PDB file of C-alpha atoms in Angstrom:
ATOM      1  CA  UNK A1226       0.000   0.000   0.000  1.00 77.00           C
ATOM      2  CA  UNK A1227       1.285   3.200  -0.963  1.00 89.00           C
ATOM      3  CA  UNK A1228       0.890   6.475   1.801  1.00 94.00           C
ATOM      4  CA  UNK A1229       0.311  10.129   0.718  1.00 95.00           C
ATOM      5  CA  UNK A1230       3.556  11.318  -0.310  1.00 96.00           C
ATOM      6  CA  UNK A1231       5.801   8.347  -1.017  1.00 97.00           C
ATOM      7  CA  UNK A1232       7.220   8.023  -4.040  1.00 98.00           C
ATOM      8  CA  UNK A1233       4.818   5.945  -6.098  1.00 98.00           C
ATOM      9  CA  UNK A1234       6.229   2.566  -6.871  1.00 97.00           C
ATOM     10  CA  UNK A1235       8.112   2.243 -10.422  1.00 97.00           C
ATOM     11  CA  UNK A1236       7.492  -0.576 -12.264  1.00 96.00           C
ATOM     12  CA  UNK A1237       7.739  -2.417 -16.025  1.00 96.00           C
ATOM     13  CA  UNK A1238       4.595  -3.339 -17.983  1.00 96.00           C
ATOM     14  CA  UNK A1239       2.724  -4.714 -20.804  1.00 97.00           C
ATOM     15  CA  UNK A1240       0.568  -2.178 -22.154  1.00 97.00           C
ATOM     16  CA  UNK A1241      -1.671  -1.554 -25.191  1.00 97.00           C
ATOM     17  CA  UNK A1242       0.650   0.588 -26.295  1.00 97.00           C
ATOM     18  CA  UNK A1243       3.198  -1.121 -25.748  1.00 97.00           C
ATOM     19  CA  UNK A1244       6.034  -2.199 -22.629  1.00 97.00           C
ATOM     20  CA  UNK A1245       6.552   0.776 -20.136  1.00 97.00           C
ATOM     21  CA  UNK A1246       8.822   1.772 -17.104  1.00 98.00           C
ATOM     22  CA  UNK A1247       6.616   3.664 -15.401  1.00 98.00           C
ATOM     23  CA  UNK A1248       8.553   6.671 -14.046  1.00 98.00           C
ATOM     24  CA  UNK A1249       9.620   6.859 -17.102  1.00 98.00           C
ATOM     25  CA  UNK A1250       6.687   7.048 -19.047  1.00 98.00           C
ATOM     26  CA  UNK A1251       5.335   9.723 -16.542  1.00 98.00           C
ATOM     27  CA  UNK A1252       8.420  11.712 -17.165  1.00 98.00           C
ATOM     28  CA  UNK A1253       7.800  15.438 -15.979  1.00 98.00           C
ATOM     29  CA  UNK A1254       4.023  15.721 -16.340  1.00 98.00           C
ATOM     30  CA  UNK A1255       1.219  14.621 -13.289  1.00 98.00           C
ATOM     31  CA  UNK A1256      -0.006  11.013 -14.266  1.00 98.00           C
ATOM     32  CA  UNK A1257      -2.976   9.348 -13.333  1.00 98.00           C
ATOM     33  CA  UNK A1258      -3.564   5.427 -12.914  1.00 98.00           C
ATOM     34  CA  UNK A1259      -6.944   4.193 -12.545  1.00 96.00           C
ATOM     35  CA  UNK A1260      -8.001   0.214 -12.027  1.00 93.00           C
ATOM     36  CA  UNK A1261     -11.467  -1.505 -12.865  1.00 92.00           C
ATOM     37  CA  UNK A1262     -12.323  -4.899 -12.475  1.00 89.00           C
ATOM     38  CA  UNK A1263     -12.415  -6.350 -15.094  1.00 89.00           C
ATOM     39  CA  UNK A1264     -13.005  -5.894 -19.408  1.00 93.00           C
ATOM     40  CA  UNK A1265     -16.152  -6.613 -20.925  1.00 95.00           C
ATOM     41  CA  UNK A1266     -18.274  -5.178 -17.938  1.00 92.00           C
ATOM     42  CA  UNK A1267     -21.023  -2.841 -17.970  1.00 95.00           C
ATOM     43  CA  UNK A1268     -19.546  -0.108 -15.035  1.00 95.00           C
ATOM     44  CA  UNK A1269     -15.868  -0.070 -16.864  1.00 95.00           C
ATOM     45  CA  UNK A1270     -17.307   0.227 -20.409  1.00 97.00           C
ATOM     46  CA  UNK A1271     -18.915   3.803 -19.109  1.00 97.00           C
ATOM     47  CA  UNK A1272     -15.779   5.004 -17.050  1.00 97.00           C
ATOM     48  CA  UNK A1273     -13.188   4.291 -20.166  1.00 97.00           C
ATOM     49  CA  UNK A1274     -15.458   5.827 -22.084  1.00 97.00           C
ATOM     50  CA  UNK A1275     -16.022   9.088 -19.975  1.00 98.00           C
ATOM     51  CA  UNK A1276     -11.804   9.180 -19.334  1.00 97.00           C
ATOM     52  CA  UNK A1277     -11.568   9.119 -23.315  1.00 97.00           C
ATOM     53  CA  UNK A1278     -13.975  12.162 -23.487  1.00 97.00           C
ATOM     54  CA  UNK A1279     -12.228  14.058 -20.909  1.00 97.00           C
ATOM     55  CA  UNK A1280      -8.754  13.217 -22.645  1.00 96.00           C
ATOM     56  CA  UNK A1281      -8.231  16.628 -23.812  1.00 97.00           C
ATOM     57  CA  UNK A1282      -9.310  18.251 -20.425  1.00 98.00           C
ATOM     58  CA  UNK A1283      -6.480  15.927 -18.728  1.00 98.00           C
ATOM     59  CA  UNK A1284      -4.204  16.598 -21.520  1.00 97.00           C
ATOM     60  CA  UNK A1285      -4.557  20.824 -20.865  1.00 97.00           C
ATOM     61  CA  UNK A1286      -3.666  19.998 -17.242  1.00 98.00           C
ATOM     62  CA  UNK A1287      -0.979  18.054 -18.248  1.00 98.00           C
ATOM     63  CA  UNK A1288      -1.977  15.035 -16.503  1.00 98.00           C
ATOM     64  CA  UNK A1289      -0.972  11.208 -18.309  1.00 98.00           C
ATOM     65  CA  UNK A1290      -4.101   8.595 -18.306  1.00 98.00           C
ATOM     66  CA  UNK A1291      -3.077   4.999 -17.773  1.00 98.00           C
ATOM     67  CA  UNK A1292      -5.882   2.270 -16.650  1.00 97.00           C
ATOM     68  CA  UNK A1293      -5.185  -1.366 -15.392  1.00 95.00           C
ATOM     69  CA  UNK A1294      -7.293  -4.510 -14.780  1.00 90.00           C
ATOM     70  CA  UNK A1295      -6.324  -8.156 -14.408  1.00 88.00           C
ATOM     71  CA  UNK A1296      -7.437  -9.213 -18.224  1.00 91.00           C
ATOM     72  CA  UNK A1297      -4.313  -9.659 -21.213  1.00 94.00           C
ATOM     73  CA  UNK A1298      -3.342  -7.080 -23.337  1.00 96.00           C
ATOM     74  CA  UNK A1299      -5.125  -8.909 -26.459  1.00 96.00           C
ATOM     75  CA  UNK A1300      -8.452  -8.599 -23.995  1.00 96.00           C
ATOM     76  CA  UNK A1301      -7.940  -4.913 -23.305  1.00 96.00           C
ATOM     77  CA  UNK A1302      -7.655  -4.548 -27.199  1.00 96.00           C
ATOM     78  CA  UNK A1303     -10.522  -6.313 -27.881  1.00 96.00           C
ATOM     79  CA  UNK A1304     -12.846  -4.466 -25.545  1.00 96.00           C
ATOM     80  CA  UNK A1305     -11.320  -1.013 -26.720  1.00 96.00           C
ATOM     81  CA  UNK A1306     -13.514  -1.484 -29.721  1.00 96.00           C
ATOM     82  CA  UNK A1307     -16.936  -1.491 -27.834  1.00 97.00           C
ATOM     83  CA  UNK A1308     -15.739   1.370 -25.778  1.00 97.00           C
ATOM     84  CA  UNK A1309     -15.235   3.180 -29.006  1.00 97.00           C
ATOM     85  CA  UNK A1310     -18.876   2.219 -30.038  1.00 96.00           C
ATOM     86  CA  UNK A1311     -20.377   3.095 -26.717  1.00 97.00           C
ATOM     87  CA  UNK A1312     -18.850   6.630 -27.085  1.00 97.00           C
ATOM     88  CA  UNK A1313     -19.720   6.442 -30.747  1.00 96.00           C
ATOM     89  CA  UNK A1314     -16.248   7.864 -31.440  1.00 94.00           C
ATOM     90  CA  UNK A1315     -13.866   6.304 -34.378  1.00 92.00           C
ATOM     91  CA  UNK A1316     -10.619   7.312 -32.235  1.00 93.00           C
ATOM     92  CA  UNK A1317      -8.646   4.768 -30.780  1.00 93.00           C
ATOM     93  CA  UNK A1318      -8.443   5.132 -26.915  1.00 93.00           C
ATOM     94  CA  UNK A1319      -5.866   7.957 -26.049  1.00 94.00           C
ATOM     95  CA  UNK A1320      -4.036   6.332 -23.319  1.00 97.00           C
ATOM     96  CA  UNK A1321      -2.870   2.895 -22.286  1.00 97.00           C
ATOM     97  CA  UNK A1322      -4.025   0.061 -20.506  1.00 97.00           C
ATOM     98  CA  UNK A1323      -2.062  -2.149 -18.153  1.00 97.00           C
ATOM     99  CA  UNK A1324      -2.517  -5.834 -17.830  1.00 96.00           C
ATOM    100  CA  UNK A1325      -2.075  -7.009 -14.750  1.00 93.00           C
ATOM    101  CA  UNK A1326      -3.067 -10.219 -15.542  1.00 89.00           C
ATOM    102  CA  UNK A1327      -0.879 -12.138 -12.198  1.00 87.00           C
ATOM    103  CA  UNK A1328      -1.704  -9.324  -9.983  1.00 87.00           C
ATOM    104  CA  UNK A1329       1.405  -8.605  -8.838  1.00 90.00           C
ATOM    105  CA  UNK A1330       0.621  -4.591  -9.301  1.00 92.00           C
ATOM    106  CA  UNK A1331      -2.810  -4.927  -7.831  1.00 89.00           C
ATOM    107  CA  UNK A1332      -1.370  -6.247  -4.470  1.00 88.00           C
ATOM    108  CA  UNK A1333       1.722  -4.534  -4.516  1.00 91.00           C
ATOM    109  CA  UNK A1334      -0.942  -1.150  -4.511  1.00 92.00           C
ATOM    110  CA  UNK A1335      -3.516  -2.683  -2.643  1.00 88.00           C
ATOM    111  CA  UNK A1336      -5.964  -2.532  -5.137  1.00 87.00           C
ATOM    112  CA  UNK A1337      -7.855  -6.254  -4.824  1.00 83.00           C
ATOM    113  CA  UNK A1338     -11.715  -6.281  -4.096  1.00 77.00           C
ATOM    114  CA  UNK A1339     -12.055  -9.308  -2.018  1.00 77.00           C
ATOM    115  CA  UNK A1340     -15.947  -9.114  -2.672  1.00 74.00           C
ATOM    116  CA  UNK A1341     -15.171  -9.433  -6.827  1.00 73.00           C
ATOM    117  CA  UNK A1342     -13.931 -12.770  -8.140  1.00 72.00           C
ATOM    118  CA  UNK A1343     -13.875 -14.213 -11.347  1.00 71.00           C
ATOM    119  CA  UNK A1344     -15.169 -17.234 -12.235  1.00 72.00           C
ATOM    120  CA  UNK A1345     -12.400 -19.354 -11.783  1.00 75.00           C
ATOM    121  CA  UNK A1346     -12.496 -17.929  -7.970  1.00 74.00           C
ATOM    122  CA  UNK A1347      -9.655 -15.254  -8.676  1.00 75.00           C
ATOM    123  CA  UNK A1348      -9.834 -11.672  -6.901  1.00 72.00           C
ATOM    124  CA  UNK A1349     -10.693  -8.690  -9.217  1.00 77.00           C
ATOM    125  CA  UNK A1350      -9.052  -5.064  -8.594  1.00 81.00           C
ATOM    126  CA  UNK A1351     -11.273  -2.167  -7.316  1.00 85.00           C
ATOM    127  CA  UNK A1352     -12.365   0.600  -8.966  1.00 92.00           C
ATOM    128  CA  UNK A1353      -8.530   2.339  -7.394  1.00 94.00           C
ATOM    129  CA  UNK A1354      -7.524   5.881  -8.453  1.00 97.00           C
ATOM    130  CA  UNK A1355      -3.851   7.291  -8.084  1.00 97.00           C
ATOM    131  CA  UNK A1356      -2.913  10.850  -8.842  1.00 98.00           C
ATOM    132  CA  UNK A1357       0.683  11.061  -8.777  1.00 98.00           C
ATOM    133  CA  UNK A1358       2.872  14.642  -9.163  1.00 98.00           C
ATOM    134  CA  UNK A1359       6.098  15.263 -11.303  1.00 98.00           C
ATOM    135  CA  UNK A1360       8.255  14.052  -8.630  1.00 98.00           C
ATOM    136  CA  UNK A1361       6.931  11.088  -8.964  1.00 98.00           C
ATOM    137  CA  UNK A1362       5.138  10.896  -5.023  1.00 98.00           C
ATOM    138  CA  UNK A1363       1.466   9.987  -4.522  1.00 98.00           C
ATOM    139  CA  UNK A1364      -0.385  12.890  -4.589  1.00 98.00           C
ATOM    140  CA  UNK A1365      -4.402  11.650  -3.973  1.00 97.00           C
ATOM    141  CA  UNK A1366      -5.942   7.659  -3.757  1.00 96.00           C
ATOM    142  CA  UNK A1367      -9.311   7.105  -3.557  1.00 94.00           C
ATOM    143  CA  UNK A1368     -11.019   3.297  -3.775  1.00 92.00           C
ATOM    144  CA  UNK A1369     -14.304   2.566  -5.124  1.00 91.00           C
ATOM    145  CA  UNK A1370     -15.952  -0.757  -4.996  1.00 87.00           C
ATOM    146  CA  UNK A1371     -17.293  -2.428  -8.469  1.00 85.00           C
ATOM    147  CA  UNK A1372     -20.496  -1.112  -8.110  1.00 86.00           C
ATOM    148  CA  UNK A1373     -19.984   2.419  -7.913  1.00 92.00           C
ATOM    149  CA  UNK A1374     -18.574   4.303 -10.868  1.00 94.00           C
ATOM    150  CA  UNK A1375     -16.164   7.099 -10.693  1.00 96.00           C
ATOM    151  CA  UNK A1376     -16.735  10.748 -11.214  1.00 97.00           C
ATOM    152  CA  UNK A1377     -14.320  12.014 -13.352  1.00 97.00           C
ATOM    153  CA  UNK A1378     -15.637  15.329 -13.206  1.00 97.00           C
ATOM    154  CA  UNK A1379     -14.828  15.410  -9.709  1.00 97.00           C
ATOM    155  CA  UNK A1380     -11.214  13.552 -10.568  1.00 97.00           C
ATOM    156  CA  UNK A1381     -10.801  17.072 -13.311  1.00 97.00           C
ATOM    157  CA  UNK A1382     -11.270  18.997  -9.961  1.00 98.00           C
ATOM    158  CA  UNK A1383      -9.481  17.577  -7.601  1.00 97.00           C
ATOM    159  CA  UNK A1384      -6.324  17.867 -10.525  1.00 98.00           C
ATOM    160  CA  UNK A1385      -7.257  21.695 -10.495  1.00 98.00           C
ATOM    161  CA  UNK A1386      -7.137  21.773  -6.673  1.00 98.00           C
ATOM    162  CA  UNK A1387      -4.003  19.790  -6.482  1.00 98.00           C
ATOM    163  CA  UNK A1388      -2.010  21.572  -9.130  1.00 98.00           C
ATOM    164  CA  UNK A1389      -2.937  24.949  -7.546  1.00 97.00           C
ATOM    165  CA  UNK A1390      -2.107  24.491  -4.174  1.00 97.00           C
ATOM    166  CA  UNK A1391       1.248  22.650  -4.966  1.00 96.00           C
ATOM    167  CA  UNK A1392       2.401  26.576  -6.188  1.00 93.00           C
ATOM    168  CA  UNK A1393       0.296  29.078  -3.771  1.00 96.00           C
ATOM    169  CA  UNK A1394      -0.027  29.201   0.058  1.00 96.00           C
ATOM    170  CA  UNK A1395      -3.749  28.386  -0.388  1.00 98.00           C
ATOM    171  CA  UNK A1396      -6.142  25.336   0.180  1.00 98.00           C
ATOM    172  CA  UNK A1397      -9.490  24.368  -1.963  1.00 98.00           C
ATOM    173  CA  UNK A1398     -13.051  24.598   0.648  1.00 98.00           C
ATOM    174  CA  UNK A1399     -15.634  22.488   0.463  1.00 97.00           C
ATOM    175  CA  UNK A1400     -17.032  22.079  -3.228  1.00 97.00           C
ATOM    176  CA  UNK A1401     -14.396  24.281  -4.576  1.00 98.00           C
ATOM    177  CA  UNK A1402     -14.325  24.482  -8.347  1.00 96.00           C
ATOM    178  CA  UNK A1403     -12.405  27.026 -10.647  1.00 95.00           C
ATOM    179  CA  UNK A1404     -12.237  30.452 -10.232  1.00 95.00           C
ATOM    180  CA  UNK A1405     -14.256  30.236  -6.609  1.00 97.00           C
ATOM    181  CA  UNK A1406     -12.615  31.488  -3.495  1.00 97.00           C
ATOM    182  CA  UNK A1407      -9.518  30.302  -1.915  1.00 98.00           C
ATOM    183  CA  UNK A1408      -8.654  29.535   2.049  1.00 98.00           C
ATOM    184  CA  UNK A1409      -5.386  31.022   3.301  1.00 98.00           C
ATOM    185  CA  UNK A1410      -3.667  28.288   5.132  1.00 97.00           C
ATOM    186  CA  UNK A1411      -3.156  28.646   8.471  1.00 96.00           C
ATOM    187  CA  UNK A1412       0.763  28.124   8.371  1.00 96.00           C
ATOM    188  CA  UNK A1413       0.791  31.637   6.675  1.00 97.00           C
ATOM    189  CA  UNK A1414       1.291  35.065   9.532  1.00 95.00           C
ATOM    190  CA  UNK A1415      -1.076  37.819   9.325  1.00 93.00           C
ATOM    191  CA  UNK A1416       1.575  40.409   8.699  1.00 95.00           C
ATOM    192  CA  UNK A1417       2.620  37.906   5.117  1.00 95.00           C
ATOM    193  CA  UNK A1418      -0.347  38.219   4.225  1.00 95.00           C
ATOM    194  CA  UNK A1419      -0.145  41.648   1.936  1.00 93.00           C
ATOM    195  CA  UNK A1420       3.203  40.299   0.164  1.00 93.00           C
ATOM    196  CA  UNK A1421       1.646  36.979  -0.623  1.00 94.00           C
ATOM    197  CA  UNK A1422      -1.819  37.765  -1.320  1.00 95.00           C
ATOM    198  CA  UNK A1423      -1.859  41.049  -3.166  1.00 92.00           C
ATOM    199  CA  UNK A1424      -5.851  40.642  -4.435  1.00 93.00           C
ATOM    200  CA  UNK A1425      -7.106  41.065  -0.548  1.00 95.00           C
ATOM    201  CA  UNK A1426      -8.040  38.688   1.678  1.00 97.00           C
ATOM    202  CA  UNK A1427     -11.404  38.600   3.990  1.00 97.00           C
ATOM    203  CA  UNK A1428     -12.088  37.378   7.097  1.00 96.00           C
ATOM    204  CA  UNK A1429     -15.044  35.667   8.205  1.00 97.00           C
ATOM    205  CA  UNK A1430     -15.757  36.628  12.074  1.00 96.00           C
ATOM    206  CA  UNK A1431     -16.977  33.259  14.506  1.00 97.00           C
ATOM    207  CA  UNK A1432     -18.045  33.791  17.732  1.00 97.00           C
ATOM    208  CA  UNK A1433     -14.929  31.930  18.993  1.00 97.00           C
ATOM    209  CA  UNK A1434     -12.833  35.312  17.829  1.00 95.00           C
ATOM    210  CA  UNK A1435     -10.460  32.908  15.899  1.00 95.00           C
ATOM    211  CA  UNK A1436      -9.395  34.440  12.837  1.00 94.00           C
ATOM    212  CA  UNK A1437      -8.388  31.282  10.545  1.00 95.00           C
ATOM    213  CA  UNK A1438     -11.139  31.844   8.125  1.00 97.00           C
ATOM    214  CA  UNK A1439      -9.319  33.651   5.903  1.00 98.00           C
ATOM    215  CA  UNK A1440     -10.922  33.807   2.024  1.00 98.00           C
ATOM    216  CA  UNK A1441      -9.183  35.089  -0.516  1.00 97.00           C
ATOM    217  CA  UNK A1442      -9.254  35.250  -4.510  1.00 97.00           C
ATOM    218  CA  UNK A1443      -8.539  32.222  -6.768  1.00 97.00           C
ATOM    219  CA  UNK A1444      -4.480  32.731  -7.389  1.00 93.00           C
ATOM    220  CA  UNK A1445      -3.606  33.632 -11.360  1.00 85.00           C
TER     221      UNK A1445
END
């Protein structure tokens, strides 16, 4: 299992495009890996198919897609196709998928569902998500069981969030999207304040007199 801020694990493997190192094939951008249970399934078919419609969003933020399930490369090739004709879109898919068909990278990341087996009595991986920075450490994980879906609307945001706060003294509140209000982080001293945030900054009075919610504009 891999903590916030470790360096994510490198590793060699098959792909549909091809054999990768991972660090490698991250090389200076963010990177995202994803897992799903399995090919040829119903929940998967919709989230490969929402991640290839988002491509370009991910692609602005300079994030690298890469999805992995326990089926063979030939499989993941295969099912590509339908993906395609679900999103009714005569592109191949933009990014790669890893097969992980021994599991070694779905234990080594802890990303088996012990509630999804295959037939032959196998464990399936999750529905994992790992957002992983230029330097290579872990950045955000999340785990979703087969039977939910993913959001990758929400996965777009929590990039933006991410990528913004890595360069400015500011964290993302609740429901935070683009161009909404910032929170000054409590690390930074009043009297830094007019050096570091040079569009204002307002504070919201509590009754205990505590000062720490500090708003401030989205950083440019």
């Amino acid at each position: 299992m891999v903590n916030l801020g470790d360096v994510f694990p490198d590793f060699e493997a098959s792909t549909t495009h091809g054999k990768i190192k991972f660090h490698e094939w991250i090389g200076t951008s963010w990177a995202i890996l994803f897992s799903h249970p399995a090919d040829y399934t119903p929940v998967c078919t919709t989230e490969l198919g929402r991640v290839m419609q988002l491509a370009e969003e991910f692609k602005k933020r300079d994030v690298k897609l890469i999805a992995l399930s326990c089926d063979s490369v030939e499989d993941h090739n295969g099912w590509a196709m339908d993906i395609q004709d679900y999103i009714k879109t005569k592109d191949s898919l933009s990014y790669p998928i890893i097969s992980d068909k021994n599991r070694e990278l779905a234990i080594q990341l802890g990303m088996i569902d012990p509630a999804e087996k295959t037939k032959e009595g196998l464990p399936l991986t999750c529905r994992a998500v790992f957002i992983i920075g230029p330097d290579k450490k872990l950045k955000l994980s999340m785990l979703y069981p087969a039977t939910t879906g993913r959001n990758f609307n929400e996965i777009l945001r929590v990039v933006d969030s991410l990528q913004l706060t890595a360069n400015n003294k500011v964290a993302t509140p609740a429901d935070w999207k683009q161009g909404d209000k910032c929170m000054v982080l409590p690390t930074v001293k009043a009297e830094d304040i007019p050096n570091l945030f040079r569009q204002g900054v307002e504070v919201k009075q509590v009754p205990s007199g505590k000062q720490y919610l500090r708003f401030t504009p989205q950083p440019k």
